[in-house]
Amino acid sequence: MEFSEKPSRRSLIPSFLYASPLTSKKAANFEQRNPLMIPAPAEGGIEMFSPAYYAACTAGGMLCCGLTHTAVTPIDVVKCNMQIDPAKYKNISSAFGIVMKEQGVKGFYRGWVPTLLGYSAQGAFKYGLYEFFKKYYSDVAGAEHAAKYKTLIYLAGSASAEFIADIALCPLEAVKVRVQTQPGFARGLADGLPKIVRAEGISGLYRGIVPLWGRQIPYTMMKFATFENTVEAIYKYAIPAPKEQCSNALQLGVSFSGGYIAGVFCAAISHPADNLVSFLNNAKGATVADAVDKLGLWGLFTRGLPLRIVMIGTLTGAQWVIYDACKVYFGLPTTGGGSHDPATK
């Protein structure tokens, strides 16, 4: 069916952000008059699903996770302190005030080095391996079953990738939480990491690995599956042209929208485990029962949740924009909603 038969859908977005065979001449004229318009992506020299493709995805994941998590360090500092000491940090506004009064502006950036390094490593494994496992599981299932059960492919691929990614993240997450919630424990990574090792051994760096898996694996499964399905729905119902005919600007806008929506769901489903990770990394010898006893079951699910929804929604949307911008830079199509997705073939 030609797009001209559905004018109501075309009005949802500006016409210059897409081009169809019916409008290619007008689009070309528009591009001549508007040289800043970003053209639709064209595949470069990197072959899809080749080692170079996975290397590009790994680089994009490293940048998108490392940069975004570091950027929201001030929010993370407040969130972690609210989780650790609810009696002192009663609400968001008072928590910001207390950190400012006791530690000054620099207090909001405590732990930024382990945050940058830890989440860069995690992002590299998470995104690179997700693309690998998505293709692998699609091939194992076969084209027909991969298309029919694509959400299961997204869930399995993201869970497998996150399991490995958290092994890289866990030691740096342990240092980050201690530095952010225990002023005076250490200045940062250089003295915080050896201090934990001297006191507790290497196992001290991985004391929070099970709660970390409990937080991150459901989080990532929700993040990737919701993103993929949201992006597909946007291209299917809100945009009147195939993804391949849309400009980079529109595709990256879709990536941010899908990422933000996914981030809201991620924050809600993984928040109890996030509270546990913060509590167990802060209190030596503490157990899950200790956390429930101090925070309460309701507090475990809700303590710091509004702040985390804002943080994770924005962070996840920004991550997908950065990640897909890296893919476009390498001449690759953006994630989801297109013919190159192995789970849709």
Tab-separated table of C-alpha atoms in Angstrom, residues 61-321:
chain	number	residue	atom	x	y	z
A	61	GLY	CA	28.724	0.047	24.552
A	62	MET	CA	31.863	1.125	26.391
A	63	LEU	CA	31.263	4.780	25.518
A	64	CYS	CA	27.536	4.859	26.143
A	65	CYS	CA	27.630	3.209	29.569
A	66	GLY	CA	30.831	4.787	30.864
A	67	LEU	CA	29.941	8.348	29.895
A	68	THR	CA	26.304	8.281	31.007
A	69	HIS	CA	26.889	6.661	34.386
A	70	THR	CA	29.709	9.104	35.104
A	71	ALA	CA	27.483	12.036	34.124
A	72	VAL	CA	24.840	11.078	36.701
A	73	THR	CA	27.351	10.512	39.529
A	74	PRO	CA	25.839	13.308	41.696
A	75	ILE	CA	22.408	11.652	41.534
A	76	ASP	CA	23.970	8.267	42.232
A	77	VAL	CA	25.766	9.628	45.319
A	78	VAL	CA	22.500	10.919	46.772
A	79	LYS	CA	20.605	7.729	45.880
A	80	CYS	CA	23.190	5.449	47.488
A	81	ASN	CA	23.273	7.498	50.692
A	82	MET	CA	19.469	7.457	50.915
A	83	GLN	CA	19.571	3.671	50.574
A	84	ILE	CA	22.305	3.191	53.166
A	85	ASP	CA	21.144	5.611	55.881
A	86	PRO	CA	17.409	6.371	55.536
A	87	ALA	CA	17.303	7.908	59.003
A	88	LYS	CA	19.804	10.600	58.064
A	89	TYR	CA	18.882	11.100	54.396
A	90	LYS	CA	15.119	11.274	54.750
A	91	ASN	CA	14.188	12.578	51.299
A	92	ILE	CA	15.739	13.759	48.050
A	93	SER	CA	15.934	17.457	48.860
A	94	SER	CA	17.387	16.984	52.340
A	95	ALA	CA	19.861	14.406	51.021
A	96	PHE	CA	21.237	16.857	48.455
A	97	GLY	CA	21.495	19.491	51.209
A	98	ILE	CA	23.319	17.202	53.623
A	99	VAL	CA	25.878	16.102	51.040
A	100	MET	CA	26.507	19.731	50.070
A	101	LYS	CA	26.846	20.850	53.696
A	102	GLU	CA	29.136	18.025	54.810
A	103	GLN	CA	31.243	17.425	51.710
A	104	GLY	CA	30.790	20.402	49.396
A	105	VAL	CA	30.406	20.198	45.636
A	106	LYS	CA	33.199	17.644	45.330
A	107	GLY	CA	31.130	15.282	47.459
A	108	PHE	CA	28.708	14.825	44.572
A	109	TYR	CA	31.517	13.459	42.410
A	110	ARG	CA	32.977	10.973	44.851
A	111	GLY	CA	33.596	7.660	43.139
A	112	TRP	CA	33.506	8.979	39.590
A	113	VAL	CA	36.682	7.106	38.563
A	114	PRO	CA	35.475	3.593	39.537
A	115	THR	CA	32.121	4.552	38.034
A	116	LEU	CA	33.709	5.493	34.704
A	117	LEU	CA	35.979	2.448	34.526
A	118	GLY	CA	33.472	-0.029	35.921
A	119	TYR	CA	30.563	0.907	33.706
A	120	SER	CA	32.789	1.296	30.643
A	121	ALA	CA	33.874	-2.325	31.117
A	122	GLN	CA	30.337	-3.423	31.815
A	123	GLY	CA	28.966	-1.597	28.779
A	124	ALA	CA	31.582	-3.071	26.477
A	125	PHE	CA	30.619	-6.617	27.451
A	126	LYS	CA	26.903	-5.889	27.725
A	127	TYR	CA	26.337	-4.384	24.290
A	128	GLY	CA	28.971	-6.320	22.383
A	129	LEU	CA	27.894	-9.676	23.769
A	130	TYR	CA	24.198	-8.829	23.429
A	131	GLU	CA	24.650	-8.392	19.699
A	132	PHE	CA	26.612	-11.656	19.587
A	133	PHE	CA	24.130	-13.690	21.633
A	134	LYS	CA	21.130	-12.226	19.804
A	135	LYS	CA	22.572	-13.454	16.511
A	136	TYR	CA	23.696	-16.766	18.013
A	137	TYR	CA	20.329	-17.607	19.566
A	138	SER	CA	18.515	-16.509	16.404
A	139	ASP	CA	20.655	-18.882	14.359
A	140	VAL	CA	20.067	-21.733	16.814
A	141	ALA	CA	16.302	-21.153	16.771
A	142	GLY	CA	16.110	-20.769	12.998
A	143	ALA	CA	14.564	-17.927	11.030
A	144	GLU	CA	10.927	-18.919	11.597
A	145	HIS	CA	11.175	-19.474	15.353
A	146	ALA	CA	13.466	-16.467	15.855
A	147	ALA	CA	10.845	-14.218	14.271
A	148	LYS	CA	8.002	-15.840	16.217
A	149	TYR	CA	9.766	-15.764	19.580
A	150	LYS	CA	11.899	-12.678	19.090
A	151	THR	CA	11.198	-11.332	22.581
A	152	LEU	CA	12.591	-14.542	24.065
A	153	ILE	CA	15.673	-14.048	21.877
A	154	TYR	CA	16.101	-10.518	23.275
A	155	LEU	CA	15.650	-11.754	26.848
A	156	ALA	CA	18.068	-14.668	26.499
A	157	GLY	CA	20.688	-12.611	24.680
A	158	SER	CA	20.626	-9.765	27.186
A	159	ALA	CA	20.680	-12.088	30.225
A	160	SER	CA	23.696	-13.985	28.872
A	161	ALA	CA	25.568	-10.770	28.115
A	162	GLU	CA	24.824	-9.186	31.490
A	163	PHE	CA	25.929	-12.254	33.447
A	164	ILE	CA	29.432	-11.827	32.018
A	165	ALA	CA	29.406	-8.021	32.103
A	166	ASP	CA	28.719	-7.965	35.852
A	167	ILE	CA	31.850	-9.974	36.585
A	168	ALA	CA	33.804	-7.059	35.114
A	169	LEU	CA	31.711	-4.457	36.947
A	170	CYS	CA	31.493	-5.948	40.441
A	171	PRO	CA	34.937	-5.024	41.898
A	172	LEU	CA	34.636	-1.412	40.767
A	173	GLU	CA	31.024	-1.205	41.964
A	174	ALA	CA	32.180	-2.327	45.409
A	175	VAL	CA	34.768	0.459	45.537
A	176	LYS	CA	32.313	3.024	44.187
A	177	VAL	CA	29.687	2.339	46.847
A	178	ARG	CA	32.222	2.500	49.699
A	179	VAL	CA	33.728	5.759	48.450
A	180	GLN	CA	30.320	7.382	47.916
A	181	THR	CA	28.734	6.359	51.204
A	182	GLN	CA	31.691	6.329	53.617
A	183	PRO	CA	33.490	9.700	53.522
A	184	GLY	CA	36.997	9.109	54.775
A	185	PHE	CA	37.091	5.460	53.657
A	186	ALA	CA	39.159	6.328	50.595
A	187	ARG	CA	39.709	9.172	48.157
A	188	GLY	CA	38.897	7.011	45.147
A	189	LEU	CA	39.849	3.897	43.223
A	190	ALA	CA	43.633	4.038	43.724
A	191	ASP	CA	43.462	3.712	47.516
A	192	GLY	CA	39.960	2.229	47.862
A	193	LEU	CA	40.591	-0.958	45.863
A	194	PRO	CA	43.746	-2.074	47.734
A	195	LYS	CA	42.135	-1.156	51.052
A	196	ILE	CA	39.248	-3.569	50.430
A	197	VAL	CA	41.650	-6.288	49.244
A	198	ARG	CA	43.858	-5.918	52.329
A	199	ALA	CA	40.880	-6.068	54.688
A	200	GLU	CA	38.742	-8.717	52.991
A	201	GLY	CA	40.796	-10.305	50.217
A	202	ILE	CA	39.774	-10.554	46.588
A	203	SER	CA	36.472	-12.089	47.673
A	204	GLY	CA	35.585	-8.759	49.284
A	205	LEU	CA	35.377	-7.220	45.824
A	206	TYR	CA	32.828	-9.850	44.788
A	207	ARG	CA	30.748	-9.935	47.958
A	208	GLY	CA	27.952	-8.189	46.113
A	209	ILE	CA	28.057	-10.262	42.912
A	210	VAL	CA	24.849	-12.222	43.567
A	211	PRO	CA	22.762	-9.129	44.414
A	212	LEU	CA	24.439	-7.398	41.455
A	213	TRP	CA	23.278	-10.202	39.167
A	214	GLY	CA	19.882	-9.963	40.846
A	215	ARG	CA	19.756	-6.254	40.027
A	216	GLN	CA	21.431	-6.109	36.654
A	217	ILE	CA	20.193	-9.230	34.850
A	218	PRO	CA	16.446	-8.453	35.212
A	219	TYR	CA	17.283	-4.803	34.558
A	220	THR	CA	19.109	-5.589	31.325
A	221	MET	CA	16.521	-8.108	30.166
A	222	MET	CA	13.837	-5.466	30.631
A	223	LYS	CA	16.059	-2.796	29.078
A	224	PHE	CA	16.807	-4.604	25.842
A	225	ALA	CA	13.498	-6.402	25.317
A	226	THR	CA	11.432	-3.285	26.050
A	227	PHE	CA	13.672	-1.152	23.860
A	228	GLU	CA	13.546	-3.549	20.911
A	229	ASN	CA	9.764	-3.917	21.073
A	230	THR	CA	9.173	-0.190	21.647
A	231	VAL	CA	11.347	0.773	18.692
A	232	GLU	CA	9.578	-1.764	16.501
A	233	ALA	CA	6.184	-0.382	17.555
A	234	ILE	CA	7.267	3.222	16.854
A	235	TYR	CA	8.404	2.360	13.342
A	236	LYS	CA	5.291	0.257	12.762
A	237	TYR	CA	2.606	2.607	14.073
A	238	ALA	CA	4.015	6.135	14.305
A	239	ILE	CA	6.308	6.539	11.308
A	240	PRO	CA	4.901	6.322	7.773
A	241	ALA	CA	8.061	5.055	6.085
A	242	PRO	CA	10.385	2.067	6.549
A	243	LYS	CA	13.239	2.607	8.968
A	244	GLU	CA	15.790	2.413	6.147
A	245	GLN	CA	14.246	5.529	4.569
A	246	CYS	CA	14.407	7.611	7.764
A	247	SER	CA	17.187	10.070	8.469
A	248	ASN	CA	19.761	9.499	11.185
A	249	ALA	CA	18.196	12.315	13.198
A	250	LEU	CA	14.821	10.587	13.276
A	251	GLN	CA	16.331	7.181	13.987
A	252	LEU	CA	18.331	8.534	16.922
A	253	GLY	CA	15.187	10.256	18.208
A	254	VAL	CA	13.432	6.897	18.129
A	255	SER	CA	16.408	5.370	19.963
A	256	PHE	CA	16.119	7.949	22.756
A	257	SER	CA	12.344	7.507	23.063
A	258	GLY	CA	12.613	3.732	23.174
A	259	GLY	CA	15.497	3.942	25.630
A	260	TYR	CA	13.718	6.298	28.022
A	261	ILE	CA	10.590	4.140	28.106
A	262	ALA	CA	12.724	1.053	28.694
A	263	GLY	CA	14.614	2.843	31.477
A	264	VAL	CA	11.453	3.537	33.477
A	265	PHE	CA	10.557	-0.157	33.477
A	266	CYS	CA	14.168	-1.119	34.246
A	267	ALA	CA	14.318	1.093	37.310
A	268	ALA	CA	11.124	-0.322	38.784
A	269	ILE	CA	11.952	-3.999	38.294
A	270	SER	CA	15.542	-3.851	39.537
A	271	HIS	CA	15.186	-1.403	42.428
A	272	PRO	CA	14.956	-3.865	45.364
A	273	ALA	CA	18.205	-5.494	44.251
A	274	ASP	CA	19.789	-2.055	43.836
A	275	ASN	CA	19.017	-1.313	47.482
A	276	LEU	CA	20.569	-4.635	48.476
A	277	VAL	CA	23.758	-3.989	46.476
A	278	SER	CA	24.228	-0.618	48.154
A	279	PHE	CA	23.523	-1.999	51.631
A	280	LEU	CA	25.722	-5.111	51.374
A	281	ASN	CA	28.680	-3.257	49.879
A	282	ASN	CA	28.501	-0.653	52.635
A	283	ALA	CA	28.171	-2.866	55.724
A	284	LYS	CA	30.804	-5.535	56.312
A	285	GLY	CA	29.264	-8.906	57.128
A	286	ALA	CA	25.719	-7.696	56.467
A	287	THR	CA	23.120	-10.093	55.070
A	288	VAL	CA	19.958	-9.733	53.032
A	289	ALA	CA	17.977	-10.232	56.236
A	290	ASP	CA	19.846	-7.293	57.804
A	291	ALA	CA	18.914	-5.107	54.843
A	292	VAL	CA	15.237	-6.050	55.043
A	293	ASP	CA	15.260	-5.491	58.792
A	294	LYS	CA	16.752	-1.997	58.500
A	295	LEU	CA	15.006	-0.754	55.352
A	296	GLY	CA	11.785	-2.707	55.735
A	297	LEU	CA	10.161	-4.633	52.890
A	298	TRP	CA	8.345	-1.531	51.634
A	299	GLY	CA	11.516	0.521	51.868
A	300	LEU	CA	13.414	-2.139	49.949
A	301	PHE	CA	11.072	-1.634	46.995
A	302	THR	CA	10.558	2.117	47.226
A	303	ARG	CA	13.529	3.771	48.979
A	304	GLY	CA	15.090	6.137	46.421
A	305	LEU	CA	12.857	4.860	43.604
A	306	PRO	CA	11.600	8.234	42.222
A	307	LEU	CA	15.174	9.503	41.963
A	308	ARG	CA	16.285	6.268	40.342
A	309	ILE	CA	13.455	6.397	37.766
A	310	VAL	CA	14.564	9.887	36.703
A	311	MET	CA	18.201	8.829	36.661
A	312	ILE	CA	17.728	5.510	34.848
A	313	GLY	CA	15.169	6.806	32.347
A	314	THR	CA	17.411	9.657	31.258
A	315	LEU	CA	20.532	7.521	31.427
A	316	THR	CA	19.042	4.681	29.366
A	317	GLY	CA	17.686	7.019	26.707
A	318	ALA	CA	21.075	8.721	26.433
A	319	GLN	CA	22.842	5.354	26.287
A	320	TRP	CA	20.867	4.193	23.285
A	321	VAL	CA	21.460	7.501	21.484
